[in-house]
GROMACS .gro file of C-alpha atoms in nm:
model
  231
    1MET     CA    1  -3.097   7.738   6.359
    2ALA     CA    2  -2.956   7.696   6.062
    3ASP     CA    3  -3.147   7.541   5.688
    4VAL     CA    4  -3.002   7.194   5.658
    5LYS     CA    5  -2.903   7.227   5.293
    6ARG     CA    6  -3.120   6.937   5.047
    7LYS     CA    7  -2.896   6.735   4.864
    8PRO     CA    8  -2.948   6.826   4.475
    9LYS     CA    9  -3.133   6.554   4.276
   10PRO     CA   10  -2.975   6.395   4.057
   11HIS     CA   11  -2.960   6.488   3.678
   12TYR     CA   12  -3.198   6.213   3.546
   13HIS     CA   13  -3.458   6.244   3.834
   14GLY     CA   14  -3.746   6.179   3.727
   15HIS     CA   15  -3.612   6.102   3.399
   16ARG     CA   16  -3.799   5.771   3.431
   17ASP     CA   17  -4.126   5.917   3.494
   18ARG     CA   18  -4.100   6.049   3.138
   19LEU     CA   19  -3.923   5.811   2.895
   20ARG     CA   20  -4.237   5.578   3.063
   21GLU     CA   21  -4.510   5.878   2.968
   22ARG     CA   22  -4.338   5.868   2.560
   23PHE     CA   23  -4.351   5.503   2.525
   24ALA     CA   24  -4.712   5.503   2.741
   25LYS     CA   25  -4.862   5.804   2.443
   26GLY     CA   26  -4.577   5.618   2.147
   27GLY     CA   27  -4.488   5.346   2.142
   28PRO     CA   28  -4.148   5.227   2.071
   29ASP     CA   29  -4.102   5.425   1.757
   30ALA     CA   30  -4.103   5.726   1.977
   31LEU     CA   31  -3.777   5.559   2.204
   32ALA     CA   32  -3.419   5.539   2.022
   33ASP     CA   33  -3.284   5.202   1.989
   34TYR     CA   34  -3.133   5.247   2.321
   35GLU     CA   35  -3.405   5.402   2.516
   36LEU     CA   36  -3.627   5.092   2.513
   37LEU     CA   37  -3.378   4.937   2.663
   38GLU     CA   38  -3.275   5.175   2.865
   39LEU     CA   39  -3.651   5.158   2.967
   40TYR     CA   40  -3.723   4.737   2.987
   41LEU     CA   41  -3.293   4.820   3.219
   42PHE     CA   42  -3.552   4.984   3.438
   43ASN     CA   43  -3.660   4.651   3.538
   44SER     CA   44  -3.296   4.519   3.624
   45VAL     CA   45  -3.201   4.799   3.856
   46ARG     CA   46  -3.488   5.041   3.998
   47GLN     CA   47  -3.266   5.332   4.130
   48GLY     CA   48  -2.990   5.506   3.920
   49ASP     CA   49  -2.950   5.554   3.556
   50VAL     CA   50  -2.884   5.307   3.339
   51LYS     CA   51  -2.838   5.499   2.956
   52PRO     CA   52  -2.494   5.463   3.019
   53THR     CA   53  -2.561   5.095   3.064
   54ALA     CA   54  -2.782   5.106   2.735
   55LYS     CA   55  -2.560   5.352   2.534
   56ALA     CA   56  -2.325   5.101   2.565
   57LEU     CA   57  -2.413   4.790   2.514
   58ILE     CA   58  -2.612   4.967   2.160
   59ALA     CA   59  -2.292   5.149   2.072
   60LYS     CA   60  -2.117   4.711   2.082
   61PHE     CA   61  -2.344   4.545   1.931
   62GLY     CA   62  -2.469   4.793   1.758
   63SER     CA   63  -2.871   4.747   1.773
   64PHE     CA   64  -3.220   4.627   2.039
   65ALA     CA   65  -3.201   4.314   1.853
   66GLU     CA   66  -2.911   4.218   1.857
   67ALA     CA   67  -2.846   4.363   2.189
   68VAL     CA   68  -3.080   4.107   2.365
   69SER     CA   69  -2.943   3.793   2.108
   70ALA     CA   70  -2.654   3.872   2.248
   71PRO     CA   71  -2.507   3.560   2.425
   72ILE     CA   72  -2.474   3.553   2.836
   73GLU     CA   73  -2.059   3.550   2.815
   74ARG     CA   74  -2.033   3.897   2.578
   75LEU     CA   75  -2.323   4.108   2.746
   76ILE     CA   76  -2.123   4.045   3.078
   77GLU     CA   77  -1.904   4.240   2.917
   78VAL     CA   78  -2.019   4.578   2.912
   79LYS     CA   79  -1.968   4.791   3.167
   80GLY     CA   80  -2.315   4.733   3.497
   81VAL     CA   81  -2.420   4.388   3.298
   82GLY     CA   82  -2.379   4.151   3.549
   83PRO     CA   83  -2.588   3.817   3.517
   84LYS     CA   84  -2.865   3.953   3.636
   85MET     CA   85  -2.898   4.185   3.396
   86ALA     CA   86  -2.753   3.935   3.122
   87LEU     CA   87  -3.021   3.720   3.262
   88ASP     CA   88  -3.273   3.965   3.268
   89LEU     CA   89  -3.257   4.127   2.866
   90GLN     CA   90  -3.199   3.726   2.693
   91ILE     CA   91  -3.546   3.703   2.826
   92ILE     CA   92  -3.696   3.931   2.554
   93LYS     CA   93  -3.481   3.756   2.294
   94ALA     CA   94  -3.748   3.436   2.463
   95ALA     CA   95  -4.089   3.642   2.451
   96ALA     CA   96  -4.063   3.750   2.078
   97THR     CA   97  -3.995   3.405   2.032
   98LYS     CA   98  -4.185   3.212   2.201
   99LEU     CA   99  -4.489   3.473   2.092
  100GLY     CA  100  -4.323   3.461   1.726
  101GLN     CA  101  -4.381   3.080   1.761
  102GLU     CA  102  -4.724   3.079   1.851
  103SER     CA  103  -4.860   3.297   1.560
  104ILE     CA  104  -4.814   3.029   1.364
  105LEU     CA  105  -4.844   2.699   1.553
  106GLY     CA  106  -5.096   2.457   1.454
  107ARG     CA  107  -5.212   2.721   1.163
  108PRO     CA  108  -5.113   2.623   0.740
  109VAL     CA  109  -4.818   2.797   0.779
  110LEU     CA  110  -4.768   2.762   0.379
  111SER     CA  111  -5.090   3.021   0.401
  112SER     CA  112  -4.901   3.213   0.750
  113TRP     CA  113  -4.632   3.212   0.533
  114THR     CA  114  -4.474   3.576   0.578
  115ALA     CA  115  -4.549   3.472   1.013
  116LEU     CA  116  -4.320   3.148   0.955
  117LEU     CA  117  -4.041   3.414   0.836
  118ASP     CA  118  -4.073   3.665   1.028
  119TYR     CA  119  -4.027   3.386   1.302
  120CYS     CA  120  -3.706   3.241   1.186
  121ARG     CA  121  -3.579   3.589   1.205
  122THR     CA  122  -3.591   3.693   1.529
  123ALA     CA  123  -3.520   3.323   1.681
  124MET     CA  124  -3.240   3.255   1.418
  125GLN     CA  125  -3.090   3.588   1.322
  126PHE     CA  126  -2.826   3.689   1.506
  127GLU     CA  127  -2.765   3.371   1.684
  128GLY     CA  128  -2.404   3.359   1.708
  129ILE     CA  129  -2.310   2.984   1.602
  130GLU     CA  130  -2.501   2.770   1.363
  131GLN     CA  131  -2.832   2.639   1.426
  132PHE     CA  132  -3.021   2.360   1.214
  133ARG     CA  133  -3.383   2.455   1.312
  134VAL     CA  134  -3.660   2.174   1.131
  135LEU     CA  135  -3.994   2.274   1.093
  136PHE     CA  136  -4.199   1.906   1.108
  137LEU     CA  137  -4.636   1.973   0.973
  138ASP     CA  138  -4.915   1.778   0.929
  139ARG     CA  139  -5.167   1.653   0.668
  140LYS     CA  140  -5.245   1.999   0.672
  141ASN     CA  141  -4.947   2.179   0.687
  142ARG     CA  142  -4.983   2.247   1.012
  143LEU     CA  143  -4.698   2.351   1.251
  144ILE     CA  144  -4.723   2.022   1.483
  145ALA     CA  145  -4.343   2.079   1.610
  146ASP     CA  146  -3.993   2.289   1.625
  147GLU     CA  147  -3.666   2.146   1.658
  148VAL     CA  148  -3.363   2.214   1.664
  149LEU     CA  149  -3.188   1.916   1.536
  150GLY     CA  150  -2.806   2.070   1.443
  151ARG     CA  151  -2.567   2.292   1.712
  152GLY     CA  152  -2.265   2.411   1.565
  153THR     CA  153  -2.004   2.685   1.476
  154ILE     CA  154  -1.969   2.976   1.321
  155ASP     CA  155  -2.027   2.840   1.010
  156ARG     CA  156  -2.116   2.499   1.023
  157ALA     CA  157  -2.441   2.254   1.209
  158PRO     CA  158  -2.402   1.905   1.161
  159VAL     CA  159  -2.679   1.731   1.076
  160TYR     CA  160  -2.818   1.378   0.978
  161PRO     CA  161  -3.111   1.283   0.751
  162ARG     CA  162  -3.139   0.994   0.941
  163GLU     CA  163  -3.245   1.173   1.326
  164ILE     CA  164  -3.480   1.417   1.108
  165ILE     CA  165  -3.625   1.075   0.975
  166LYS     CA  166  -3.639   0.978   1.310
  167ARG     CA  167  -3.814   1.248   1.440
  168ALA     CA  168  -4.069   1.315   1.170
  169LEU     CA  169  -4.197   0.917   1.277
  170GLU     CA  170  -4.223   0.952   1.615
  171LEU     CA  171  -4.379   1.245   1.515
  172GLU     CA  172  -4.604   1.128   1.151
  173SER     CA  173  -4.532   1.492   1.019
  174THR     CA  174  -4.596   1.403   0.683
  175ALA     CA  175  -4.419   1.731   0.597
  176LEU     CA  176  -4.050   1.927   0.653
  177ILE     CA  177  -3.925   2.278   0.615
  178LEU     CA  178  -3.614   2.255   0.728
  179ALA     CA  179  -3.326   2.638   0.809
  180HIS     CA  180  -3.045   2.705   0.924
  181ASN     CA  181  -2.890   3.008   0.995
  182HIS     CA  182  -2.547   3.191   0.874
  183PRO     CA  183  -2.398   3.395   1.124
  184SER     CA  184  -2.185   3.551   0.808
  185GLY     CA  185  -2.435   3.765   0.753
  186ASP     CA  186  -2.481   3.594   0.384
  187PRO     CA  187  -2.741   3.427   0.352
  188THR     CA  188  -2.622   3.265   0.030
  189PRO     CA  189  -2.661   2.875   0.045
  190SER     CA  190  -2.326   2.737   0.084
  191GLN     CA  191  -2.246   2.402  -0.159
  192SER     CA  192  -2.276   2.188   0.164
  193ASP     CA  193  -2.644   2.364   0.164
  194ILE     CA  194  -2.716   2.216  -0.130
  195ASP     CA  195  -2.607   1.854  -0.068
  196ILE     CA  196  -2.711   1.774   0.260
  197THR     CA  197  -3.035   1.951   0.111
  198LYS     CA  198  -3.050   1.679  -0.174
  199GLU     CA  199  -2.941   1.432   0.055
  200ILE     CA  200  -3.269   1.483   0.302
  201VAL     CA  201  -3.474   1.559   0.044
  202GLN     CA  202  -3.408   1.162  -0.066
  203ALA     CA  203  -3.411   1.033   0.222
  204CYS     CA  204  -3.751   1.174   0.294
  205LYS     CA  205  -3.889   1.031  -0.035
  206ALA     CA  206  -3.851   0.727   0.066
  207ILE     CA  207  -4.141   0.778   0.355
  208ARG     CA  208  -4.368   0.997   0.135
  209VAL     CA  209  -4.282   1.321   0.361
  210SER     CA  210  -4.258   1.656   0.169
  211VAL     CA  211  -3.987   1.891   0.255
  212HIS     CA  212  -4.136   2.206   0.100
  213ASP     CA  213  -3.860   2.424   0.158
  214HIS     CA  214  -3.532   2.528   0.308
  215LEU     CA  215  -3.479   2.871   0.376
  216ILE     CA  216  -3.158   3.048   0.508
  217ILE     CA  217  -3.112   3.342   0.723
  218GLY     CA  218  -2.917   3.653   0.734
  219ARG     CA  219  -2.828   3.947   0.865
  220GLU     CA  220  -3.125   4.073   0.639
  221ASN     CA  221  -3.280   3.851   0.323
  222ILE     CA  222  -3.370   3.526   0.418
  223ALA     CA  223  -3.258   3.255   0.141
  224SER     CA  224  -3.488   2.984  -0.017
  225PHE     CA  225  -3.473   2.699  -0.166
  226LYS     CA  226  -3.747   2.659  -0.360
  227THR     CA  227  -3.748   3.053  -0.514
  228LEU     CA  228  -3.413   2.975  -0.577
  229GLY     CA  229  -3.479   2.664  -0.820
  230LEU     CA  230  -3.262   2.413  -0.569
  231MET     CA  231  -3.511   2.194  -0.519
   0.00000   0.00000   0.00000
């Protein structure tokens, strides 16, 4: 009786175990961006080779962080990425944002400034449209709420001082930190940024609410109105 030929093992046989072992021993720094992404994609695709998909995502978006921050409609443009995988990728961004928020919620943010900047960067750094976020603080400068009060286009997010005042009164907030992103990547304040900040500061003075700072989140850096002497 002739021997039955065994089907050759795929080239990626054992690759998942090896990648997991490298991560277990060396952590995320032991892996390239595409490998870290690939490791996560094992959860979306139970069998098969996801390395080409991971590499394609990095090639399109530039980095791990930019890939997981991309909107679903852009993610599914990548070969091998369907709606489920795109949603799975967005869960990473949501989890990272939640972790950052937990690190500052209920704590005096002025003494946890680095954690605050890290959180704002995680939440807004790679957003494709402008969003205007307001961090509401209590009398001890502890974060009590973090809300996006304006979403707009690639270069403008409409925000209305009266809406900020309304929420500050509802939350009994005594101080604010303003933050918005520049999808262009350049955090330099525009004249409209300066003008709306002045309006908000003046409106807040009327109800004895302090505005500690206005942060503009770019791709690499964060601009602080306080540091720049603009408020």
